[in-house]
XYZ file of C-alpha atoms in Angstrom:
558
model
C 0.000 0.000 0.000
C 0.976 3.296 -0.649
C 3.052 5.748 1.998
C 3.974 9.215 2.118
C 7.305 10.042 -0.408
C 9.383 11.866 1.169
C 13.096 12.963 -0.618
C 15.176 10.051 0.291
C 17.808 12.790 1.852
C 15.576 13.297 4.975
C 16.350 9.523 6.419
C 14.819 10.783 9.661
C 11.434 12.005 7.948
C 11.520 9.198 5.337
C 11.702 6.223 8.610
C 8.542 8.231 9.668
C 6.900 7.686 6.851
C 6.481 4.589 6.146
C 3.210 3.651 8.153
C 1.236 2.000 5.167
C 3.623 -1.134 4.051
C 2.611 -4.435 2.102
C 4.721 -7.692 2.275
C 5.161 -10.265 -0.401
C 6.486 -13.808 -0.427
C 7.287 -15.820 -3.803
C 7.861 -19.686 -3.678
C 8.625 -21.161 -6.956
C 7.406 -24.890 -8.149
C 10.832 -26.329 -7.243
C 10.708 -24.650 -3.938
C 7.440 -25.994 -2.680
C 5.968 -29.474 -1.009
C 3.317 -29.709 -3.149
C 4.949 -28.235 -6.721
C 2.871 -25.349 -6.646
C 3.981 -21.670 -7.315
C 3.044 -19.274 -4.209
C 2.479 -15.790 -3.426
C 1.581 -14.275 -0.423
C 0.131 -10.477 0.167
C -0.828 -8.044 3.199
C -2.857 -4.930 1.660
C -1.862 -3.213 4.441
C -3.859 0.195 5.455
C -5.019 2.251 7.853
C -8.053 2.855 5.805
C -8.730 -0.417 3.792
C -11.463 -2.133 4.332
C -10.995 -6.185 3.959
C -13.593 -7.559 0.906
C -12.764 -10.204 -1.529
C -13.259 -8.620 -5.120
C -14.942 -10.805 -7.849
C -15.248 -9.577 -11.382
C -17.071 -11.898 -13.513
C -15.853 -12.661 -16.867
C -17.922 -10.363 -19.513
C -17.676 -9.377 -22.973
C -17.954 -5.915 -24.097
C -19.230 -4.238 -27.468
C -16.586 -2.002 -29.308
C -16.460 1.698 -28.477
C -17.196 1.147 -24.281
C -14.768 2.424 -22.005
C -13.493 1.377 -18.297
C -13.318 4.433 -15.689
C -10.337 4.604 -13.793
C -10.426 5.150 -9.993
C -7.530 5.471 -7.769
C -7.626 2.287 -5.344
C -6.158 3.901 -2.444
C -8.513 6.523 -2.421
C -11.468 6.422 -4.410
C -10.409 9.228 -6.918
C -11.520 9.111 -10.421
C -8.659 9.291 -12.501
C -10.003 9.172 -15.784
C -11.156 5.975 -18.820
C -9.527 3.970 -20.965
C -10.848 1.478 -23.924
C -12.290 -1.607 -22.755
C -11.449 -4.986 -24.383
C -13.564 -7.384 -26.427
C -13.454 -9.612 -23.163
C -11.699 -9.871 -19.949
C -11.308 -12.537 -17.693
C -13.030 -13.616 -14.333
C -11.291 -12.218 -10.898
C -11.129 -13.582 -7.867
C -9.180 -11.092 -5.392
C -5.390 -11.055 -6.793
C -6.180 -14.025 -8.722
C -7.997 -14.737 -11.529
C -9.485 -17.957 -14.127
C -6.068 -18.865 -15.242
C -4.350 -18.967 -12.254
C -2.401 -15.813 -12.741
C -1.554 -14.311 -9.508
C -0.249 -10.542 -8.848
C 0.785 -8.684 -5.157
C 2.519 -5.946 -5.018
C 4.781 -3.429 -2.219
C 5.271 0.223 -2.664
C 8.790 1.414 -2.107
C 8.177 5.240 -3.502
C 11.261 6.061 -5.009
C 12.842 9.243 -6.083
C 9.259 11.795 -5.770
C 10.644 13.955 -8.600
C 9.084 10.515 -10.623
C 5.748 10.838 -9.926
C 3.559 12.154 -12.752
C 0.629 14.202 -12.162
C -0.903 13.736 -15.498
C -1.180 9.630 -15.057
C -4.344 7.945 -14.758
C -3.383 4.137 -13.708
C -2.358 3.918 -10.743
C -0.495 0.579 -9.060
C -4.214 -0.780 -7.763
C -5.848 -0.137 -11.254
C -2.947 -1.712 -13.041
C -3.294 -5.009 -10.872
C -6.870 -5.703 -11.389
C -6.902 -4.622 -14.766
C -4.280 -6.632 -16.045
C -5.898 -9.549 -13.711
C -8.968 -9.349 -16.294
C -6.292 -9.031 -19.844
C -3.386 -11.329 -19.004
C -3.216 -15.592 -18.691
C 0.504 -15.641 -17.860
C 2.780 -13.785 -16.051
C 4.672 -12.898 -19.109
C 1.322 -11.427 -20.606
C 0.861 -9.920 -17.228
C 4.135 -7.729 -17.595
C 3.199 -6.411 -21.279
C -0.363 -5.345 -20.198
C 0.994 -3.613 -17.327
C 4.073 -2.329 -19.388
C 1.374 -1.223 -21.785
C -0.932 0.386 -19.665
C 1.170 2.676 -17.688
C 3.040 3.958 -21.026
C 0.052 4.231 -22.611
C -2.190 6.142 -20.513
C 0.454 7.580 -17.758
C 1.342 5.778 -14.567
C -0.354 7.943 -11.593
C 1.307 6.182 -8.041
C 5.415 6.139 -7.285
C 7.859 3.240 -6.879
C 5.891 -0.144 -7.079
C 7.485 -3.700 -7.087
C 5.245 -6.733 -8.036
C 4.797 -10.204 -7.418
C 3.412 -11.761 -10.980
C 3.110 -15.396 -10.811
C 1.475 -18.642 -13.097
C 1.586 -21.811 -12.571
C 4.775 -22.561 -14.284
C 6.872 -19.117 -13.520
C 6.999 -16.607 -10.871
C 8.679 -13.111 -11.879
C 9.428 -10.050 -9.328
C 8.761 -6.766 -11.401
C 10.004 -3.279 -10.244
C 8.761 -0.214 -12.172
C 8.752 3.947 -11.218
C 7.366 6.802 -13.214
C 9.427 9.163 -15.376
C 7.890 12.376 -14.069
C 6.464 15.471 -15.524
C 8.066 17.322 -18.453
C 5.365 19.412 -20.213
C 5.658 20.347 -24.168
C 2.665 21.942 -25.139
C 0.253 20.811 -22.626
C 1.724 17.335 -22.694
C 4.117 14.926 -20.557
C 7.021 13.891 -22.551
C 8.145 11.674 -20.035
C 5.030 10.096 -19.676
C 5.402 6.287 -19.099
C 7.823 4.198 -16.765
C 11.015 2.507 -16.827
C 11.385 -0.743 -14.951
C 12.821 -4.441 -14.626
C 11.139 -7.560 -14.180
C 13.563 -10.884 -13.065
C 12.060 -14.167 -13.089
C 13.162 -16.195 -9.882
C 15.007 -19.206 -10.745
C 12.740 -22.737 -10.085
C 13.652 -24.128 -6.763
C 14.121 -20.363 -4.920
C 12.202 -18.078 -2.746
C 11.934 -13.943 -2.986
C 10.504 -11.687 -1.698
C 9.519 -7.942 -1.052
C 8.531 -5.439 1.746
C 8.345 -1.518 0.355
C 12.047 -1.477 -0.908
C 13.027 -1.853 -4.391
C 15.182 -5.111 -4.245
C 16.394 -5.687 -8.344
C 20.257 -3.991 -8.465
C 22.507 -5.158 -11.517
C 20.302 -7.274 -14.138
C 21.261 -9.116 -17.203
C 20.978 -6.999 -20.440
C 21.319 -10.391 -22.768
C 18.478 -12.811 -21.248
C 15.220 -12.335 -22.176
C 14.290 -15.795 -21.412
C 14.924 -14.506 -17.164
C 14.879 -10.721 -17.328
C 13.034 -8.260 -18.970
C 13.808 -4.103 -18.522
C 12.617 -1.159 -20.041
C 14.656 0.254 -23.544
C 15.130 2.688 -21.848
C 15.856 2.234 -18.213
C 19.425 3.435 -18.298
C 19.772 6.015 -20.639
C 16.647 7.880 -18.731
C 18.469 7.565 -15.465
C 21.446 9.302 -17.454
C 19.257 12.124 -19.524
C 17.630 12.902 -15.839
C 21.132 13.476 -14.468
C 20.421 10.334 -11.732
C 23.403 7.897 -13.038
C 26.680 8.727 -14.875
C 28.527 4.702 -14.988
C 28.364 2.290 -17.293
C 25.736 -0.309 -18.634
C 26.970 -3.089 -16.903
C 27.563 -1.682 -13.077
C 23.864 0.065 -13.900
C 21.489 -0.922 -10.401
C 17.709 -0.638 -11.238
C 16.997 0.050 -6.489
C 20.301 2.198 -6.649
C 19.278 4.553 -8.769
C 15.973 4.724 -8.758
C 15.580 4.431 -4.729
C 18.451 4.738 -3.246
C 18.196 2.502 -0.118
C 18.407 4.091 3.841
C 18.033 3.371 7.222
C 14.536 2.958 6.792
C 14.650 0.962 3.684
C 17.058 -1.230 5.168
C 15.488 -1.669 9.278
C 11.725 -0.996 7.963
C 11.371 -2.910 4.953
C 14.306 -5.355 4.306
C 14.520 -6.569 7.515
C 10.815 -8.209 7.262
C 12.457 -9.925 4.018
C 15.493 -11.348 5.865
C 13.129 -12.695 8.976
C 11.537 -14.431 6.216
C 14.778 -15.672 4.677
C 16.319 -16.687 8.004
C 13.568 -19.426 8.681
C 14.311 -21.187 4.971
C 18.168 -20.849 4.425
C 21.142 -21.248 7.089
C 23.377 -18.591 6.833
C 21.307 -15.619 6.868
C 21.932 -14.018 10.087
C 25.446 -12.431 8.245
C 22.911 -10.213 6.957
C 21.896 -8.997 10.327
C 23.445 -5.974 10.867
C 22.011 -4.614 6.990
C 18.809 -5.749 8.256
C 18.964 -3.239 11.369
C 20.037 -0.783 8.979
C 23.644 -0.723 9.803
C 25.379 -1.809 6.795
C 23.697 -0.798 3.641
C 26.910 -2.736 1.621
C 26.085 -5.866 3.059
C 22.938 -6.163 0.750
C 21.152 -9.513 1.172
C 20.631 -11.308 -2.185
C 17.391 -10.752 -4.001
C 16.296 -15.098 -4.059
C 17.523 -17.231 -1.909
C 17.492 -21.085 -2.278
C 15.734 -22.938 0.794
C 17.239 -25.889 2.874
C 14.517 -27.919 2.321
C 10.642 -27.414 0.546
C 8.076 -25.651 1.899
C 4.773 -26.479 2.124
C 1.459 -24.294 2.476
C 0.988 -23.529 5.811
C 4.823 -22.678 6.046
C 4.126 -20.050 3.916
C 1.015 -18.915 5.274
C 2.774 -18.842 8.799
C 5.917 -16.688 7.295
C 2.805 -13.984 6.989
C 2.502 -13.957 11.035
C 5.768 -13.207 11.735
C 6.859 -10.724 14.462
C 10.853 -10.825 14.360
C 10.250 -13.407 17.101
C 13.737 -15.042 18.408
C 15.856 -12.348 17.465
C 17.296 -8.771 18.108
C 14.062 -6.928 16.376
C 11.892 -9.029 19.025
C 9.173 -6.690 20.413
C 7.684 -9.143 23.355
C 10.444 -7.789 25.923
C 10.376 -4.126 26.316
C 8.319 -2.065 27.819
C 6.910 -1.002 24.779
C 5.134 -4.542 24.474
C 3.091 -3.304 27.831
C 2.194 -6.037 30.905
C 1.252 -8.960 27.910
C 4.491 -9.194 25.502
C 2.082 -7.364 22.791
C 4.494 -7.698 19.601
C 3.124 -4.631 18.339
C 3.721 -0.731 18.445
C 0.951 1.762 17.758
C 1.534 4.558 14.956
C 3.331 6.993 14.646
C 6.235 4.242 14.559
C 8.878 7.140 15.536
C 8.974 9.395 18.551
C 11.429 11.645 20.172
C 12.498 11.972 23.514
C 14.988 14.822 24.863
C 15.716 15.218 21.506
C 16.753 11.844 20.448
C 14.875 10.132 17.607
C 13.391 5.736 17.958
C 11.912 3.932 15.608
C 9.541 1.008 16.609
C 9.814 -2.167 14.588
C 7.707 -2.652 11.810
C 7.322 -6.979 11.361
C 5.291 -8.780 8.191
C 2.374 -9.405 10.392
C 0.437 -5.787 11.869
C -2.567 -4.342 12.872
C -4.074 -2.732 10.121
C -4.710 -5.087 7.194
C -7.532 -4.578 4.984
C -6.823 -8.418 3.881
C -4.098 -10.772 3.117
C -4.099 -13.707 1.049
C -2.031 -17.046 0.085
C -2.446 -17.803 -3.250
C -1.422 -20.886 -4.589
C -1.056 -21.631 -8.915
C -0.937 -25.268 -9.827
C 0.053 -26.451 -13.340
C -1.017 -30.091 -13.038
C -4.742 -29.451 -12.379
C -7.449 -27.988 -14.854
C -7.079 -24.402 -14.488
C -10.250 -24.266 -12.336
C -9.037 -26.654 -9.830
C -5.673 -25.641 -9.919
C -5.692 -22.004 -9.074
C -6.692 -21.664 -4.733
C -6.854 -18.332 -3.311
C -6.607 -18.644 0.671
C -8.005 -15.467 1.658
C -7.722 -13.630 4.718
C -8.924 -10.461 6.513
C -7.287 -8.390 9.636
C -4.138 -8.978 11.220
C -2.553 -11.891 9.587
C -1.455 -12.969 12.862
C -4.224 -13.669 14.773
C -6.482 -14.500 11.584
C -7.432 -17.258 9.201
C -7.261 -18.031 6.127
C -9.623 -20.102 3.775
C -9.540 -21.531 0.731
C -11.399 -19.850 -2.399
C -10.829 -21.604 -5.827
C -10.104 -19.370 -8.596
C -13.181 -20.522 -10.582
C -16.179 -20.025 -8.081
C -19.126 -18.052 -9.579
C -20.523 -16.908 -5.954
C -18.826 -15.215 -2.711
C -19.358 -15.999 0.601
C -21.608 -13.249 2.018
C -19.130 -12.551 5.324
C -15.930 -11.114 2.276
C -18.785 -9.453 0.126
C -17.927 -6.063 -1.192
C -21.039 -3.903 0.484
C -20.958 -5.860 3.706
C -20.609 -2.927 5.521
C -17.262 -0.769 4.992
C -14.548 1.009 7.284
C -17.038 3.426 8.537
C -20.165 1.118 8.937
C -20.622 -2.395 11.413
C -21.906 -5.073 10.211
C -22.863 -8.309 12.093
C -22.064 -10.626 9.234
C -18.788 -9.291 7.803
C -15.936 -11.355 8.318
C -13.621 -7.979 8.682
C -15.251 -6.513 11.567
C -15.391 -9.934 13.282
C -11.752 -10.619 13.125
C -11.037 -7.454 14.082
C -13.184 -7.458 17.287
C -11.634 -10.558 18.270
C -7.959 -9.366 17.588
C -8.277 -6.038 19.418
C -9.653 -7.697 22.532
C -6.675 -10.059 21.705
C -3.944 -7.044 21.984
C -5.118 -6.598 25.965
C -3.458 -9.498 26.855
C -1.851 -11.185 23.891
C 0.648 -13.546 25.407
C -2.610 -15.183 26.843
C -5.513 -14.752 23.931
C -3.281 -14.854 20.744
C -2.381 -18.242 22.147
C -6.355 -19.632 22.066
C -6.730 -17.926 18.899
C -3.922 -19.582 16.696
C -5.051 -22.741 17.838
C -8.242 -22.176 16.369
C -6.068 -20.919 13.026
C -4.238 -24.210 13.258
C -6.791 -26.005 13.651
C -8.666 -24.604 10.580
C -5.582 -24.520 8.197
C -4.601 -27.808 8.664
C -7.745 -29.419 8.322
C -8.411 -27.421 5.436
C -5.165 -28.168 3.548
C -6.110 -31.302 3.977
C -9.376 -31.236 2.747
C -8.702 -29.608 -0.505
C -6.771 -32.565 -1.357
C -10.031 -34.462 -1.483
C -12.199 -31.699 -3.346
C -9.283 -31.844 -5.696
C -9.739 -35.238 -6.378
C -13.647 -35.246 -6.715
C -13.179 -31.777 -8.399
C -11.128 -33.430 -10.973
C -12.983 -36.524 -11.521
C -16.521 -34.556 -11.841
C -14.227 -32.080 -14.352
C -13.704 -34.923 -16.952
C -17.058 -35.279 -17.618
C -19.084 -32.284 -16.496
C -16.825 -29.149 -16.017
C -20.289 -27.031 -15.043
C -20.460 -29.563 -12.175
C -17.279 -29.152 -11.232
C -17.405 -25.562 -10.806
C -20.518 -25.999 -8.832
C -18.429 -28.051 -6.742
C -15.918 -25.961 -5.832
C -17.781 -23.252 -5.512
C -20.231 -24.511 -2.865
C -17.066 -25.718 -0.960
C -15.335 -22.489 -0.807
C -18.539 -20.403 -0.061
C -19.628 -23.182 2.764
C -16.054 -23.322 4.279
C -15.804 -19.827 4.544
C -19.194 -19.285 6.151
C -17.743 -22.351 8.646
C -15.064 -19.915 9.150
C -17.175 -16.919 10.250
C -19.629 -19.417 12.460
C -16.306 -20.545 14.558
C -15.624 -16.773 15.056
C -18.835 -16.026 16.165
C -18.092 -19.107 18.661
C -14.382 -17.954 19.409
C -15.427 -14.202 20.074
C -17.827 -15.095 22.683
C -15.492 -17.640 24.266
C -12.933 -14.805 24.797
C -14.939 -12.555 26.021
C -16.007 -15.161 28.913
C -12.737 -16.409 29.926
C -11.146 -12.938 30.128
C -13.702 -10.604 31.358
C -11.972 -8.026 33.602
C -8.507 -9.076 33.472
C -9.333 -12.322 35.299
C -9.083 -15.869 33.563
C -11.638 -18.548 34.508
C -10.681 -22.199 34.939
C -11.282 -24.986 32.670
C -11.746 -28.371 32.024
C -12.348 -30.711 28.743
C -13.283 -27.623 27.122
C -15.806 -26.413 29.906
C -15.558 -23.734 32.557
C -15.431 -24.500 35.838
C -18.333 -23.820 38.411
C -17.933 -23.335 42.196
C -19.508 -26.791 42.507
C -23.195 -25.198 44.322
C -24.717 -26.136 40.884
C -25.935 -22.039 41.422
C -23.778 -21.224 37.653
C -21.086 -19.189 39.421
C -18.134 -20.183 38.065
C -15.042 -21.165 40.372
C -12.657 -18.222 41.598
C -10.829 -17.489 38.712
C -6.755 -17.031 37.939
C -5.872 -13.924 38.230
C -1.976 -13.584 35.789
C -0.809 -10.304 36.231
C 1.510 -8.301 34.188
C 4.613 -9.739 32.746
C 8.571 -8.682 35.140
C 9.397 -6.588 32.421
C 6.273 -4.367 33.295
C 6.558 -4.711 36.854
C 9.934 -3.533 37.134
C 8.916 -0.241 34.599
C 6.177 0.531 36.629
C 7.868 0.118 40.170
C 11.373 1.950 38.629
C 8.651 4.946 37.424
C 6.989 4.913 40.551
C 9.354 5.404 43.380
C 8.054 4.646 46.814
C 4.692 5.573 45.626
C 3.020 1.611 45.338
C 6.063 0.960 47.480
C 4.689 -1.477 50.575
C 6.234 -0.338 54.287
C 6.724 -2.220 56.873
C 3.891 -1.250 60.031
C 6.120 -1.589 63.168
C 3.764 -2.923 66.568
């Protein structure tokens, strides 16, 4: 999601900044369990709301036009020609299994152009309703933005199929007018497709440096991406030493400790090795640049990947849980502004993959050996990825499951039966006390993931036999799963809300057993005296230290 650009001179400003911030994940076929190709995506946003999007496919008669609204925002930018026909959309996903996420890293401002009318969100689910492959995918957006004039800054994708996955890095040429009209209108950018067999990834920091000018089989790049950086007087060297992130946005502190380091958490759980990279990661070394794939010990499987989404820097030195920042309950979170000052000295808080304000997150998974309408699953998400669940929504369903509806309610409006506001009632009672509640939530997300990966094997399986013979059926099929498990979903929320709120009411913690609450044993339904935890040492010793002899106990001599 987008964040405020700031010139990348002003490191202080610029670590300020960066409060809106997306995370990506790319597993390749030769990196996963189960062969498939895998993205992951936080749309991360104080002002998102959390729907899945579903865009039917339709055919359109020559002459209509598509009206162009900035995603972030609402703003009408202006139309474009439709096509003859574009294809059906399931959130980031659509019929062919093509998948796209994306991060904004912002760039150099001076980039930005005024007169644009796509911006990064209308170029994603545009191109999700023009493009079957990922190499499609790249010439629609590539088309679009020169075309028509790219409206956002910096952007890096995740474009994936089920046989590639490429990470794609564009920024705007800025404004020169010439009679009314932008010159420069258009973009120059890379795209690098990650080797089979390696993970990437990307967090709000343009991550492509030197690329291969000879190999368009693995790397693709703008004419002319060099000689503009030249012409606008932002790099003098040669072709070969030419770095798309160095030029283009020039890494800092912030890029390195805000955005990087969620990339090498991510990195350190799949490949030995990685904690050389530690001290770039806390922003220390900027020439100790951690390599843009990396090649896993071992495969990972689904729920790996899903889990890499809820990570908090646990187990090492960005850990949150253990100042006093993380209050009385080890709460692995900071509230915004990230920065503050005191006595005149400047802190940043930590900002890890998973956070508070997600509009939704998915895992999307591309499979090449299934019938496209099998093989494409969107596991879709809403809230704080870590404290929520994911479900599985095949790519080909031709209904959605009322609780992700767009309408169903918004960021301004309640509603009972969307699945946003539920998760996020349950999670902010969860931040109270989070070393306690997070714990009975994720065992309710374990619970749920697991059985679910497992069951998608079998609808596979009927999926694909019913497919042979009746593909309508099929369809029907899948979608009445996905809408059904969902709904399941929102039912055990409903049921996990209300069990929170009773076993935690007013800091206290009632008693169980076999899943029931204990009573006092006078059969009168008052339950037996409850625990009563506490605050954590850390918080004990900040508030005694800040305290003096104030809650200090004395001694009454008789």
């Amino acid at each position: 999601m987008k964040k405020l650009l700031i010139a990348t001179a002003a490191l202080s400003a610029l670590a300020l900044s960066r409060v809106e911030a997306c995370t990506n994940f790319i597993i390749t076929r030769g990196a996963s369990t189960d062969s498939s190709v895998m993205v992951t995506y936080a749309a991360d946003s104080h002002q998102l709301y959390g729907a899945l999007y579903y865009r039917p496919a339709r055919d359109y008669r020559p002459g209509e036009t598509l009206k162009i609204y900035e995603w972030d925002t609402g703003r009408y930018l202006g139309e474009i020609p439709q096509v003859a026909h574009t294809y059906q959309t399931v959130g980031n996903m659509n019929e062919h299994q093509l998948i796209i996420g994306e991060t904004t890293y912002g760039g150099r401002p001076e980039l930005e152009d005024s007169t644009g009318i796509m911006d990064y969100g209308s170029l994603i689910y545009i191109t999700l309703q023009r493009a079957k492959t990922a190499r499609e995918a790249i010439d629609v957006i590539v088309n679009l933005a020169n075309t028509y004039g790219y409206a956002s800054s910096g952007e890096s994708f995740s474009i994936a199929d089920p046989d590639e996955a490429w990470i794609f890095e564009m920024i705007g040429k800025g404004c020169k007018m010439v009679n009314g009209k932008n010159v420069n209108k258009g973009i120059v950018w890379v795209a690098r497709r990650i080797p089979d067999g390696y993970v990437c990834a990307h967090a709000n920091q343009a991550r492509i440096t030197q690329f291969p000018k000879d190999d368009p089989e693995n790397c693709l790049y703008a004419p002319d991406v060099i000689s503009f950086a030249r012409e606008a007087g932002l790099y003098n060297g040669t072709d070969a030493d030419f770095s798309f992130c160095d030029t283009y946005a020039p890494l800092d502190f912030s890029g390195m400790r805000g955005c990087e380091a969620r990339v090498w958490s991510m990195f350190r759980r799949i490949t030995p090795g990685m904690d050389r990279y530690l001290d770039y990661a806390l922003g220390k070394n900027p020439e100790n640049r951690m390599p843009l794939w990396v090649k896993p010990a071992k495969r990972i499987s689904p729920k790996e990947v899903m889990d890499f989404m809820r990570d908090h820097y646990e187990d090492t030195p960005m850990d949150m849980r253990y100042d006093i920042g993380a209050g009385g309950h080890h709460l692995p979170y900071r509230w915004r502004p990230m920065g503050f000052e005191v006595d005149g000295v400047k802190y940043l808080n930590e900002r890890a993959t998973a956070t508070q304000q997600t509009g939704f997150w998915f895992m999307a998974q591309a499979r090449n050996y299934l019938p496209d309408p099998i093989g494409g699953v969107y596991w879709f998400g809403v809230d704080d990825a870590g404290t929520s669940c994911l479900t599985p929504i095949y790519c080909s369903v031709t209904e959605i499951p009322e609780c992700f509806r767009e309408g169903n309610g918004h960021m301004t409006e309640y509603s009972p039966t969307s699945a946003f506001w539920l998760f996020n009632r349950v999670t902010n009672f969860a931040y109270l006390r989070y070393d306690m509640m997070s714990a009975d939530i994720l065992k309710v997300v374990n619970e749920r993931e697991n059985g679910q990966l497992k069951k998608v094997q079998q609808i596979d399986a009927k999926a694909l036999s019913l497919y042979k013979t009746n593909p309508e059926a099929a369809i029907r099929l899948l979608t009445d799963y996905s809408v059904k498990t969902a709904q399941e979903m929102f039912d055990k929320w409903v049921e996990l809300d209300r069990y929170l709120l009773v076993k935690y009411m007013d800091g206290n913690v009632k008693k169980e057993r076999n899943g029931k609450f204990l009573d006092n044993g006078y059969g009168r339904n008052i339950p037996a005296s409850p625990d009563f935890p506490g605050y954590n040492d850390e918080w004990k010793k900040a508030v005694a230290g800040s305290t003096g002899d104030r809650l200090k106990e004395i001694e009454i001599k008789k």
